[in-house]
Amino acid sequence: MSSVPLAAYLMLALILFCIGLFGALTKRNAVIVLISIELMLNAVNINLVAFAKYSINPGLTGQIFSLFTITVAAAEAAVGLAILIALYRNRQTVNVDEMDTMKR
Amino acid sequence: MLQNSWLIPLFPLLSFVLLLIFRKSKSEGTAWIGVLLTGLSLILSIGVWISVWQGDGIKVEGTWFEIGERAITMGYEVNPLNALMLVIVSLVSFLVHLYSKGYMHGDDRFPVFFAYLGLFSFAMLGLVLSPNLLQLYMFWELVGLGSFLLIGFYYFKPEAKAAAKKAFVMTRIGDVGLFIGMILLFWQVGSFEYDEIFASVRNGDISSGMLTLTALCIFVGAIGKSGQLPLHTWLPDAMEGPTPVSALIHAATMVAAGVYLVAAMYPLFQASETALTVVAVVGGVTAIFAASIGLMQKDIKRVLAYSTVSQLGYMMLALGASGYVAGIFHLTTHAFFKALLFLAAGSVIHAVHTQNIDEMGGLWKKLRLTGPLFLIGALAISGVPLLSGFFSKDEILASTYADGRYGLFWLAVVAAFMTAFYMFRLFFLVFTGKPRGDQRGVHESPSVMTLPMIVLGVLAIVAGYLNTTWFGTFLSDYLAGGPVELAHGDHHGPGWIPIVATAASLLGIGLAYLIYQKGTLSGDWVTRSLPGLSNVIYNKWYVDEGYDATFVKGTKGLSKLGVLFDKYIVDGLVAAVVSGVQGLSKVGSRLQNGQVQTYGTFAIFGIVILLLIVALTGGYFT
């Protein structure tokens, strides 16, 4: 049952997080960027669950916490997509490159 | 009387201050302030002189400030030499004040002129009273300032402005020499006091090379102030100032300050044979050089100016040839007859309103007083027997001969001949012959102008009897009471020297008479037979042009180089720094592109680097 060690979970979470980070920083399409952010959140969830089982004091706290995270992530994705649609209506683009109002 | 001698310079200073207050006044009565106050100075000076004549002297000093253990003092000193100078300066100053009352009549800045005269008199009297070199230097610069202000009095004339600047700059070159000499002496002796300097010289505390160097540096100051070669060019140009100024400053007093300086520092010069030789040679060469230029000038004041340069050369020659008394004697007599000549020239200019002698002529009958007075001055300066110039010039020639400087002796004799010639050329062209210009309305000057001339005329005749072999050598006995040891005593050269001197002067007068009065000899034959030489002389040996070609052009070239350096090297450096900063900031601004992703990337990199540092230094994981 417990033949998979903690390090493997953490490694998986790390790889997932890095893929998400890479996507968030390099992709030009805002939808893909949002999806990448979800990926990073899920990497965090894996961490939480893994520590909940394998830490010195195992318990349910981590799992419950990850449920909260999933909920918040769903809400966040909804808000993000709403903003994206509003932006698309204004600018006719979802390309992140063209969203440089900070400089203007 | 002696205790109050410090008041002598303060009267003219008071006059300066008062006249500055009244400078807007239109009243010409303001002149009396200056006349009265310098008159007081004169009375006090004569009183002091009489006390000194009876063998008194005074030196009062107080500490001004201290540098380490060296105290710098201020005070006043009266000794035979400067008591004599006090009388000369205050007398000529008083007479010139009086004369200016008439000469400057109708000038818009009448009180200002008298204020400047007061400032100058203050500075000159202060210079003479100084007991140490530092104080002398301060007054030395102040007389330069007075001279500058008065040369440039007609500041709306561009020539006067240029002349004032030239005088200031040229004398400044000399002043630098004096300053260096002064500092060297302070370094060697540790004091600016004449007495202490002379004591060190006597004790042999200063090496002979240093003695020569300091003496020569101080002599450079004298060269600048006294218009000796090669710094003489400012003095003829200084004639742009009003004529009374020329008489006071550029003939009788300030230009004699150089001679006075050498005389006051005489023990220093006596200690160095080289320095004396340099003084004598510079003086002798200046005497004949300036006299030669005087032969051909057409401006009445410029002839007198070159004559002044030449006579100052004579004084230097006398001092250089160990003729201390002869130099001072000539300074005294020259002050009287040259001031007389300038005032008479001023009277002529006042009458005919031109300075060009080609436009004068036949004025003898119209200027009944000025004419004879000018003649007295001309006879005196030419060295005609029984007038003052004869005695002093004779003494100079005798001491030069006695000192064994035979070359300079004959140079001086030729210069005496030239002096007589150009003075009488001037006299005949101005006063005799037919009028060559418009002379309607020419009249004799008012008595306020003729009176000072009469006083000076009398002095120009009798001043020579101060020191004669016939009646007694009063002056040399008197000066022997001073700080200078007159090693040679009296110079009694061979008896033929006065005869030679008289012959030279009479020859000059006779030649001038034949050419300019009788017309039996044509003055043109020199011009025709030696066109090159006369051209060179007429153009004052091209000294000004030479300075223009070397120093002025050189300085301009140097400043052009400086401009190029500034433009390409300094400005280039600045431009390089600017473009460097701009390039850097362009790189920096490229980061600020407004892309959240770029910012995020850098944030991540930053965190990674921080984590790496923590990991590698083992802060967290160990």
XYZ file of C-alpha atoms in Angstrom:
726
model
C 0.000 0.000 0.000
C 2.590 2.510 1.031
C 5.159 1.482 -1.520
C 5.135 4.943 -3.175
C 7.430 7.258 -1.194
C 6.747 10.906 -0.357
C 9.554 12.079 -2.631
C 7.777 10.707 -5.698
C 4.656 12.758 -4.929
C 6.719 15.858 -4.321
C 8.631 15.268 -7.563
C 5.370 14.895 -9.482
C 4.057 18.124 -7.877
C 7.284 19.867 -8.731
C 7.185 18.788 -12.371
C 3.538 19.801 -12.622
C 4.271 23.180 -11.020
C 7.178 23.847 -13.362
C 5.117 22.948 -16.445
C 2.393 25.290 -15.177
C 4.894 28.048 -14.455
C 6.477 27.652 -17.877
C 3.068 27.825 -19.542
C 1.997 30.861 -17.514
C 5.158 32.740 -18.422
C 5.548 31.822 -22.089
C 2.154 31.199 -23.677
C 0.652 34.002 -25.704
C -2.939 32.921 -25.421
C -4.586 34.142 -22.230
C -6.791 31.010 -22.011
C -3.742 28.746 -21.998
C -2.182 30.985 -19.337
C -5.269 30.504 -17.168
C -5.131 26.745 -17.678
C -1.448 26.771 -16.719
C -2.277 28.592 -13.512
C -4.818 25.810 -12.749
C -2.021 23.333 -13.307
C 0.148 25.102 -10.727
C -2.721 25.106 -8.227
C -3.197 21.393 -8.721
C 0.502 20.843 -8.087
C -0.049 22.561 -4.761
C -3.035 20.294 -4.087
C -0.882 17.224 -4.643
C 1.585 18.586 -2.134
C -1.127 19.226 0.419
C -2.584 15.738 0.070
C 0.830 14.097 0.130
C 1.838 15.875 3.300
C -1.500 15.113 4.864
C -0.731 11.428 4.549
C 3.040 11.276 5.032
C 3.883 14.028 7.480
C 4.906 13.392 11.078
C 1.318 13.931 12.255
C -0.921 12.495 9.556
C -4.467 13.872 9.498
C -7.307 15.152 7.357
C -6.376 18.828 7.519
C -4.393 18.777 4.269
C -7.104 16.977 2.367
C -9.785 19.382 3.544
C -7.509 22.251 2.704
C -7.079 20.938 -0.824
C -10.878 20.743 -1.186
C -11.030 24.417 -0.294
C -8.303 25.127 -2.846
C -10.196 23.340 -5.580
C -13.315 25.360 -4.752
C -11.438 28.634 -4.719
C -9.662 27.662 -7.950
C -13.003 26.996 -9.628
C -14.257 30.403 -8.527
C -11.046 32.021 -9.614
C -11.216 30.369 -13.029
C -14.771 31.642 -13.454
C -13.778 35.214 -12.525
C -10.666 34.973 -14.712
C -12.626 33.790 -17.714
C -15.211 36.548 -17.138
C -12.462 39.191 -17.137
C -10.985 37.570 -20.220
C -14.305 37.766 -22.077
C -14.760 41.411 -21.037
C -11.262 42.107 -22.289
C -11.933 40.290 -25.527
C -15.037 42.357 -26.124
C -13.019 45.534 -25.618
C -9.866 44.676 -27.505
C -10.836 41.833 -29.861
C -7.866 39.804 -28.733
C -6.817 37.292 -26.112
C -3.148 37.688 -26.940
C -1.169 38.451 -23.757
C 1.506 40.355 -25.736
C -0.932 43.050 -26.614
C -2.054 43.590 -23.054
C 0.664 46.050 -22.084
C -1.385 48.895 -20.584
C 1.038 48.975 -17.671
C 3.577 50.522 -19.923
C 1.308 52.964 -21.662
C 56.116 117.547 13.913
C 57.508 114.113 13.170
C 54.986 112.300 15.355
C 52.234 113.706 13.205
C 53.758 112.665 9.901
C 51.235 109.838 9.607
C 48.632 112.534 8.994
C 50.274 113.529 5.702
C 48.666 110.819 3.557
C 45.385 111.045 5.448
C 44.543 114.562 4.266
C 44.310 113.529 0.598
C 42.361 110.450 1.680
C 39.907 112.710 3.466
C 39.707 114.814 0.329
C 38.982 111.641 -1.686
C 36.165 110.627 0.655
C 34.625 114.095 0.828
C 34.756 114.548 -2.929
C 33.167 111.163 -3.460
C 30.285 112.358 -1.301
C 30.019 115.533 -3.391
C 30.702 113.756 -6.682
C 27.354 114.748 -8.181
C 27.955 118.394 -7.356
C 28.100 120.776 -10.304
C 29.956 123.395 -8.313
C 33.605 123.837 -9.210
C 34.233 125.103 -5.712
C 34.630 121.438 -4.756
C 38.147 121.752 -6.110
C 39.089 123.823 -3.085
C 38.509 120.797 -0.831
C 41.289 118.976 -2.640
C 43.517 122.022 -2.884
C 43.180 122.879 0.803
C 43.708 119.351 2.079
C 46.749 118.702 -0.106
C 47.967 122.138 0.990
C 47.812 120.910 4.581
C 49.779 117.827 3.549
C 52.340 120.075 1.915
C 52.757 122.253 5.021
C 53.129 119.192 7.228
C 55.578 117.598 4.778
C 57.751 120.696 4.749
C 57.683 120.737 8.552
C 58.720 117.081 8.645
C 61.436 117.730 6.114
C 62.871 120.546 8.169
C 62.960 118.309 11.248
C 64.714 115.599 9.271
C 67.145 118.121 7.870
C 68.122 118.865 11.467
C 68.964 115.206 11.873
C 65.752 113.764 13.274
C 64.006 110.645 12.174
C 61.140 108.534 13.391
C 59.866 105.032 13.035
C 56.585 103.945 14.578
C 55.256 100.446 14.187
C 52.573 98.237 15.584
C 51.870 94.569 15.029
C 49.284 94.047 12.370
C 48.967 90.286 12.661
C 51.141 87.296 13.425
C 51.925 84.218 11.395
C 53.398 81.638 13.723
C 56.228 83.505 15.404
C 56.587 86.094 12.671
C 54.884 89.381 13.336
C 53.773 91.434 10.362
C 53.939 95.084 11.281
C 52.387 98.279 10.019
C 53.540 101.774 10.724
C 55.363 104.715 9.288
C 58.920 105.787 9.004
C 60.562 109.070 8.202
C 64.133 109.110 6.995
C 65.990 111.577 4.781
C 65.048 109.848 1.537
C 61.338 109.617 2.116
C 61.082 113.020 3.763
C 62.431 114.461 0.523
C 59.951 112.384 -1.470
C 57.131 113.578 0.798
C 57.911 117.171 -0.043
C 58.208 116.501 -3.775
C 54.990 114.514 -3.939
C 52.874 116.804 -1.794
C 54.245 119.902 -3.500
C 53.603 118.693 -7.043
C 50.268 117.256 -5.945
C 49.238 120.578 -4.422
C 50.290 122.540 -7.493
C 48.558 120.113 -9.820
C 45.372 120.335 -7.773
C 45.500 124.091 -8.134
C 46.274 123.904 -11.841
C 43.490 121.382 -12.482
C 40.994 123.851 -11.062
C 41.586 125.867 -14.216
C 42.374 123.078 -16.634
C 39.358 120.893 -15.875
C 37.005 123.883 -15.940
C 33.691 122.866 -17.456
C 34.203 119.127 -17.163
C 31.123 117.105 -16.284
C 32.902 114.985 -13.704
C 34.849 117.786 -12.084
C 34.624 116.565 -8.439
C 35.364 112.979 -9.468
C 38.615 114.085 -11.048
C 39.699 115.719 -7.817
C 38.594 112.678 -5.857
C 40.864 110.489 -7.985
C 43.715 112.954 -7.563
C 43.195 112.718 -3.811
C 43.206 108.924 -3.911
C 46.417 108.944 -5.885
C 48.110 111.457 -3.574
C 47.088 109.382 -0.563
C 48.520 106.236 -2.090
C 51.753 107.868 -3.192
C 52.382 109.522 0.170
C 51.531 106.267 1.912
C 53.954 104.399 -0.332
C 56.712 106.789 0.587
C 56.030 106.529 4.334
C 55.941 102.711 4.404
C 58.541 101.148 6.669
C 58.220 97.682 5.185
C 57.860 96.035 1.805
C 54.396 94.612 2.368
C 52.901 97.992 3.170
C 54.809 99.486 0.267
C 53.369 96.833 -2.021
C 49.810 97.666 -0.987
C 50.290 101.350 -1.712
C 52.228 100.408 -4.835
C 49.102 98.735 -6.180
C 46.959 101.650 -5.020
C 48.996 104.174 -7.009
C 48.572 101.828 -9.965
C 44.838 102.000 -9.412
C 44.928 105.798 -9.176
C 46.914 105.920 -12.380
C 44.445 103.560 -14.078
C 41.444 105.636 -13.037
C 43.015 108.896 -14.145
C 44.352 107.648 -17.497
C 40.892 106.327 -18.223
C 39.217 109.485 -16.944
C 37.886 110.244 -20.420
C 36.448 106.746 -20.501
C 34.239 107.555 -23.471
C 37.346 107.796 -25.657
C 38.338 104.304 -26.795
C 42.048 105.264 -26.858
C 41.886 106.361 -23.222
C 40.168 103.150 -22.238
C 42.753 101.063 -24.079
C 45.604 103.111 -22.604
C 44.283 102.672 -19.060
C 44.044 98.934 -19.510
C 47.476 98.792 -21.096
C 49.026 100.750 -18.247
C 47.420 98.452 -15.710
C 48.495 95.256 -17.427
C 52.037 96.377 -18.243
C 52.770 97.617 -14.736
C 51.208 94.444 -13.405
C 53.895 92.421 -15.170
C 56.441 94.390 -13.181
C 54.430 94.054 -9.980
C 54.622 90.284 -10.236
C 58.406 90.613 -10.241
C 58.285 92.836 -7.172
C 55.962 90.401 -5.439
C 58.249 87.451 -6.131
C 61.223 89.445 -4.864
C 59.314 90.387 -1.743
C 58.321 86.793 -0.994
C 61.870 85.590 -1.592
C 63.164 88.186 0.844
C 60.585 87.194 3.439
C 61.598 83.587 2.984
C 65.265 84.437 3.463
C 64.990 87.077 6.157
C 61.676 86.321 7.834
C 60.588 89.927 7.778
C 59.358 92.586 5.399
C 61.096 95.333 7.399
C 63.684 97.349 5.504
C 65.902 97.498 8.562
C 65.899 93.768 9.156
C 66.436 93.035 5.478
C 69.413 95.391 5.392
C 70.770 93.877 8.602
C 70.649 90.404 7.053
C 72.319 91.714 3.908
C 75.097 93.261 5.988
C 75.586 90.128 8.064
C 75.837 88.037 4.923
C 72.866 85.839 5.889
C 71.733 85.649 2.312
C 73.735 83.825 -0.322
C 75.056 86.016 -3.095
C 73.034 84.254 -5.789
C 69.843 84.835 -3.816
C 70.812 88.463 -3.270
C 71.163 89.021 -6.988
C 67.916 87.201 -7.700
C 65.865 89.192 -5.185
C 67.418 92.481 -6.249
C 66.604 91.728 -9.878
C 63.025 90.702 -9.042
C 62.515 93.972 -7.201
C 64.080 95.811 -10.091
C 61.522 94.216 -12.424
C 58.855 95.956 -10.336
C 60.738 99.218 -10.754
C 61.004 98.611 -14.512
C 57.249 98.248 -14.769
C 56.406 101.313 -12.701
C 59.121 103.560 -14.088
C 58.556 102.679 -17.721
C 62.012 101.251 -18.375
C 62.800 98.984 -21.278
C 61.137 96.654 -22.116
C 57.965 97.614 -20.216
C 57.997 101.273 -21.237
C 55.199 101.161 -23.806
C 52.414 102.003 -21.385
C 53.856 105.371 -20.376
C 53.506 107.218 -23.715
C 50.003 105.794 -24.112
C 49.147 107.018 -20.644
C 49.181 110.525 -22.126
C 45.549 109.931 -23.063
C 44.695 111.081 -19.561
C 44.156 114.746 -18.712
C 47.396 116.756 -18.834
C 47.590 117.595 -15.087
C 47.507 113.850 -14.487
C 50.409 113.387 -16.860
C 52.300 116.017 -14.913
C 51.543 114.568 -11.486
C 51.548 110.835 -12.074
C 53.390 110.158 -15.274
C 56.185 112.627 -14.847
C 56.831 113.705 -11.280
C 55.658 111.113 -8.800
C 54.333 107.666 -9.652
C 56.843 106.825 -12.351
C 59.533 107.961 -9.946
C 58.243 105.324 -7.508
C 60.347 102.748 -9.357
C 63.431 104.856 -8.848
C 62.405 105.413 -5.235
C 62.004 101.678 -4.743
C 65.511 100.971 -5.996
C 66.822 103.804 -3.821
C 64.918 102.577 -0.762
C 66.245 99.047 -1.259
C 69.682 100.334 -2.171
C 71.709 98.322 0.367
C 70.324 95.183 -1.246
C 71.444 96.346 -4.681
C 74.810 97.467 -3.359
C 75.428 93.925 -2.164
C 75.191 92.545 -5.679
C 77.489 93.810 -8.395
C 75.418 92.015 -11.074
C 72.219 93.705 -9.975
C 73.850 97.136 -10.100
C 75.174 96.436 -13.580
C 71.742 95.354 -14.770
C 70.183 98.502 -13.305
C 72.807 100.696 -14.947
C 72.571 99.012 -18.354
C 68.778 99.007 -18.414
C 68.763 102.654 -17.374
C 71.387 103.731 -19.885
C 69.842 101.873 -22.802
C 66.378 103.174 -21.897
C 67.735 106.723 -21.722
C 69.050 106.708 -25.277
C 66.313 104.492 -26.692
C 63.463 106.699 -25.483
C 65.343 109.858 -26.425
C 65.694 108.592 -29.994
C 61.943 108.021 -30.234
C 61.328 111.493 -28.795
C 63.188 112.974 -31.777
C 60.402 112.214 -34.220
C 57.096 112.306 -32.361
C 54.467 114.812 -33.414
C 52.295 114.860 -30.294
C 53.510 117.422 -27.754
C 52.639 115.188 -24.809
C 54.197 112.111 -26.340
C 57.494 113.898 -26.836
C 57.393 114.776 -23.159
C 56.400 111.214 -22.282
C 59.376 109.727 -24.099
C 61.508 112.379 -22.501
C 60.224 111.191 -19.115
C 61.098 107.596 -19.943
C 64.525 108.737 -20.999
C 65.112 110.805 -17.848
C 63.936 107.919 -15.649
C 66.513 105.842 -17.486
C 69.069 108.424 -16.428
C 68.072 108.033 -12.793
C 68.362 104.251 -13.028
C 71.714 104.632 -14.692
C 72.871 106.824 -11.806
C 71.648 104.354 -9.192
C 73.236 101.457 -11.062
C 76.515 103.330 -11.259
C 76.629 103.773 -7.461
C 75.470 107.353 -7.866
C 72.832 107.157 -5.164
C 72.823 110.880 -4.508
C 72.937 111.688 -8.218
C 69.873 109.510 -8.872
C 67.839 111.077 -6.069
C 69.044 114.512 -7.054
C 67.906 114.013 -10.625
C 64.608 112.612 -9.379
C 64.058 115.835 -7.444
C 65.009 118.262 -10.185
C 63.232 116.196 -12.833
C 60.032 116.230 -10.781
C 60.069 120.020 -10.901
C 61.052 120.720 -14.476
C 59.082 117.855 -16.015
C 55.955 118.813 -14.077
C 56.563 122.363 -15.292
C 56.897 121.196 -18.892
C 53.728 119.118 -18.687
C 51.755 121.912 -17.090
C 53.029 124.326 -19.737
C 52.122 121.815 -22.441
C 48.708 121.558 -20.822
C 48.414 125.315 -20.946
C 49.270 125.241 -24.668
C 46.746 122.472 -25.303
C 44.203 124.407 -23.267
C 44.787 127.381 -25.564
C 44.912 125.771 -29.021
C 42.856 122.593 -28.420
C 45.218 120.293 -30.251
C 48.200 118.199 -29.287
C 49.751 118.017 -32.741
C 52.817 120.246 -32.912
C 52.358 120.603 -36.672
C 49.267 122.670 -35.970
C 50.936 125.018 -33.483
C 53.671 127.583 -34.029
C 54.093 131.253 -33.214
C 52.534 130.973 -29.793
C 55.307 132.934 -28.039
C 53.515 136.255 -28.555
C 50.127 134.927 -27.518
C 51.134 132.955 -24.470
C 53.240 135.517 -22.688
C 53.700 133.472 -19.516
C 53.520 129.910 -20.736
C 56.194 130.501 -23.381
C 58.988 131.673 -21.080
C 58.058 129.051 -18.480
C 58.235 126.293 -21.085
C 61.586 127.707 -22.150
C 62.843 127.488 -18.556
C 61.723 123.879 -18.366
C 63.327 123.068 -21.712
C 66.595 124.725 -20.717
C 66.565 122.884 -17.409
C 65.969 119.458 -18.904
C 68.531 120.091 -21.634
C 71.174 120.655 -19.008
C 72.032 124.250 -19.792
C 74.403 125.556 -17.107
C 73.058 127.288 -14.016
C 69.658 125.581 -14.242
C 68.733 122.600 -12.113
C 68.983 119.918 -14.801
C 72.587 120.834 -15.470
C 73.732 120.017 -11.970
C 71.872 116.765 -11.582
C 72.738 115.501 -15.047
C 76.331 116.457 -14.559
C 76.393 114.502 -11.345
C 74.949 111.445 -13.072
C 77.552 111.636 -15.814
C 80.301 112.081 -13.258
C 79.237 109.109 -11.165
C 78.876 106.944 -14.259
C 82.374 107.885 -15.315
C 83.760 107.425 -11.819
C 82.195 103.984 -11.670
C 84.175 103.009 -14.735
C 81.207 102.485 -17.026
C 82.655 104.380 -19.976
C 80.350 102.871 -22.602
C 77.264 103.917 -20.656
C 78.866 107.299 -20.014
C 79.101 108.093 -23.720
C 75.620 106.679 -24.260
C 74.347 109.115 -21.644
C 76.181 112.006 -23.291
C 74.564 111.191 -26.637
C 71.197 110.909 -24.882
C 71.789 114.356 -23.348
C 72.442 115.723 -26.825
C 69.241 114.124 -28.119
C 67.290 115.465 -25.144
C 68.414 119.012 -25.862
C 67.581 118.540 -29.544
C 64.060 117.211 -29.169
C 63.159 119.639 -26.421
C 64.146 122.605 -28.552
C 62.613 121.085 -31.653
C 59.428 121.093 -29.605
C 60.021 124.632 -28.348
C 60.719 126.118 -31.776
C 57.868 124.291 -33.472
C 55.358 125.300 -30.817
C 56.350 128.829 -29.914
C 58.213 130.343 -32.843
C 57.691 130.608 -36.565
C 54.375 131.214 -38.224
C 51.056 129.908 -36.864
C 50.222 126.718 -38.746
C 46.779 126.132 -37.327
C 43.662 128.039 -36.527
C 44.657 130.264 -33.631
C 41.662 132.517 -33.243
C 40.618 132.914 -29.644
C 43.965 131.734 -28.294
C 44.585 133.375 -24.946
C 46.761 132.897 -21.894
C 45.493 130.488 -19.244
C 43.901 131.814 -16.043
C 46.124 132.667 -13.114
C 45.059 129.551 -11.221
C 46.962 127.660 -13.899
C 49.905 129.990 -14.381
C 50.633 130.333 -10.666
C 51.630 126.683 -10.154
C 53.740 126.933 -13.287
C 55.558 129.970 -11.934
C 56.294 128.164 -8.661
C 57.606 125.157 -10.562
C 59.563 127.449 -12.879
C 61.364 129.013 -9.937
C 62.054 125.564 -8.493
C 63.279 124.300 -11.853
C 65.915 127.019 -11.730
C 66.966 126.860 -8.096
C 66.508 123.181 -7.179
C 69.901 122.454 -8.689
C 71.650 124.457 -5.993
C 70.731 121.773 -3.470
C 73.846 119.940 -4.468
C 76.620 121.766 -6.246
C 80.346 121.645 -5.936
C 80.379 125.411 -5.704
C 78.075 126.204 -2.831
C 78.066 122.928 -0.973
C 76.722 119.438 -1.349
C 73.706 119.891 0.896
C 71.778 117.008 -0.572
C 74.468 114.380 -0.240
C 75.203 115.460 3.352
C 71.502 115.238 4.004
C 71.057 111.831 2.401
C 74.133 110.523 4.187
C 72.019 110.566 7.348
C 69.795 107.864 5.853
C 70.024 104.095 6.060
C 72.189 103.865 2.963
C 75.917 103.834 3.373
C 77.320 105.969 0.627
C 80.402 103.941 -0.004
C 81.842 106.049 -2.770
C 81.123 109.382 -1.193
C 81.065 112.204 -3.689
C 81.669 111.528 -7.288
C 83.952 114.152 -8.602
C 84.814 113.071 -12.069
C 87.367 114.812 -14.200
C 86.769 118.509 -14.722
C 86.047 118.065 -18.426
C 82.766 116.241 -17.822
C 80.617 119.357 -17.244
C 82.205 120.863 -20.354
C 81.332 117.816 -22.455
C 77.797 117.774 -21.040
C 77.327 121.463 -21.727
C 78.729 121.090 -25.218
C 76.339 118.206 -25.934
C 73.317 120.154 -24.783
C 74.321 123.367 -26.564
C 75.020 121.383 -29.718
C 71.533 119.874 -29.524
C 69.936 123.269 -28.990
C 71.989 124.789 -31.792
C 71.089 122.036 -34.233
C 67.409 122.382 -33.352
C 67.726 126.143 -33.866
C 69.314 125.737 -37.287
C 66.761 123.208 -38.491
C 63.497 124.408 -37.002
C 64.052 128.135 -36.502
C 66.491 129.332 -39.124
C 65.779 126.639 -41.664
C 69.395 126.729 -42.841
C 69.548 122.965 -42.396
C 66.708 120.882 -43.649
C 65.347 118.429 -41.159
C 64.457 116.185 -44.045
C 67.958 115.136 -44.957
C 68.032 112.450 -42.272
C 64.671 111.162 -43.367
C 65.836 111.124 -46.959
C 69.303 109.701 -46.471
C 68.293 107.021 -43.967
C 64.643 106.282 -44.715
C 64.788 102.905 -43.035
C 66.175 104.125 -39.724
C 63.922 107.151 -39.447
C 60.933 105.013 -40.235
C 61.875 102.620 -37.461
C 62.322 105.489 -35.020
C 59.112 107.180 -36.076
C 57.285 103.945 -35.369
C 58.896 103.741 -31.916
C 61.215 100.877 -32.883
C 58.132 98.741 -33.518
C 58.080 97.662 -29.885
C 54.300 97.740 -29.677
C 54.047 95.843 -32.934
C 56.599 93.348 -31.664
C 54.583 92.777 -28.486
C 51.470 92.442 -30.571
C 53.100 89.840 -32.809
C 54.560 87.827 -29.952
C 52.586 88.157 -26.723
C 49.182 89.288 -27.929
C 49.056 86.982 -30.924
C 50.675 84.234 -28.883
C 48.064 84.549 -26.167
C 45.320 84.594 -28.731
C 46.741 81.486 -30.402
C 47.014 79.785 -27.037
C 43.428 80.634 -26.194
C 42.340 79.287 -29.563
C 44.087 76.044 -28.697
C 42.292 76.169 -25.383
C 38.969 76.598 -27.161
C 39.714 73.567 -29.330
C 40.716 71.562 -26.272
C 37.514 72.579 -24.549
C 35.395 71.874 -27.571
C 36.755 68.460 -28.483
C 38.346 66.978 -25.388
C 36.387 68.367 -22.445
C 33.092 68.515 -24.272
C 33.872 65.118 -25.840
C 34.327 63.583 -22.403
C 31.041 65.040 -21.260
C 29.290 63.740 -24.380
C 30.806 60.291 -23.824
C 29.489 60.171 -20.269
C 26.066 61.313 -21.455
C 25.798 58.725 -24.211
C 27.051 56.015 -21.845
C 24.324 56.784 -19.332
C 21.767 56.982 -22.096
C 22.802 53.591 -23.494
C 22.586 52.012 -20.050
C 19.159 53.441 -19.404
C 17.955 52.237 -22.809
C 18.906 48.718 -21.807
C 17.171 49.271 -18.499
C 14.023 50.653 -20.049
C 13.771 47.676 -22.372
C 12.980 45.608 -19.278
C 10.024 47.789 -18.468
C 7.937 46.593 -21.399
C 4.601 46.324 -19.611
C 4.396 42.557 -20.144
C 3.308 40.819 -16.950
C 4.971 37.657 -18.199
C 8.380 39.307 -18.435
C 8.044 40.722 -14.954
C 7.018 37.339 -13.699
C 9.999 35.707 -15.361
C 12.359 38.066 -13.654
C 10.648 37.597 -10.330
C 11.070 33.849 -10.681
C 14.687 34.194 -11.623
C 15.216 36.404 -8.617
C 13.671 33.889 -6.277
C 15.687 31.090 -7.831
C 18.886 33.024 -7.335
C 17.959 33.800 -3.707
C 17.186 30.176 -3.089
C 20.428 29.109 -4.690
C 22.334 31.490 -2.450
C 20.581 30.162 0.628
C 21.212 26.606 -0.473
C 24.855 27.088 -1.340
C 25.749 29.103 1.744
C 23.905 26.520 3.735
C 21.748 28.984 5.597
C 18.627 26.851 5.630
C 19.419 23.300 4.724
C 22.180 22.584 7.081
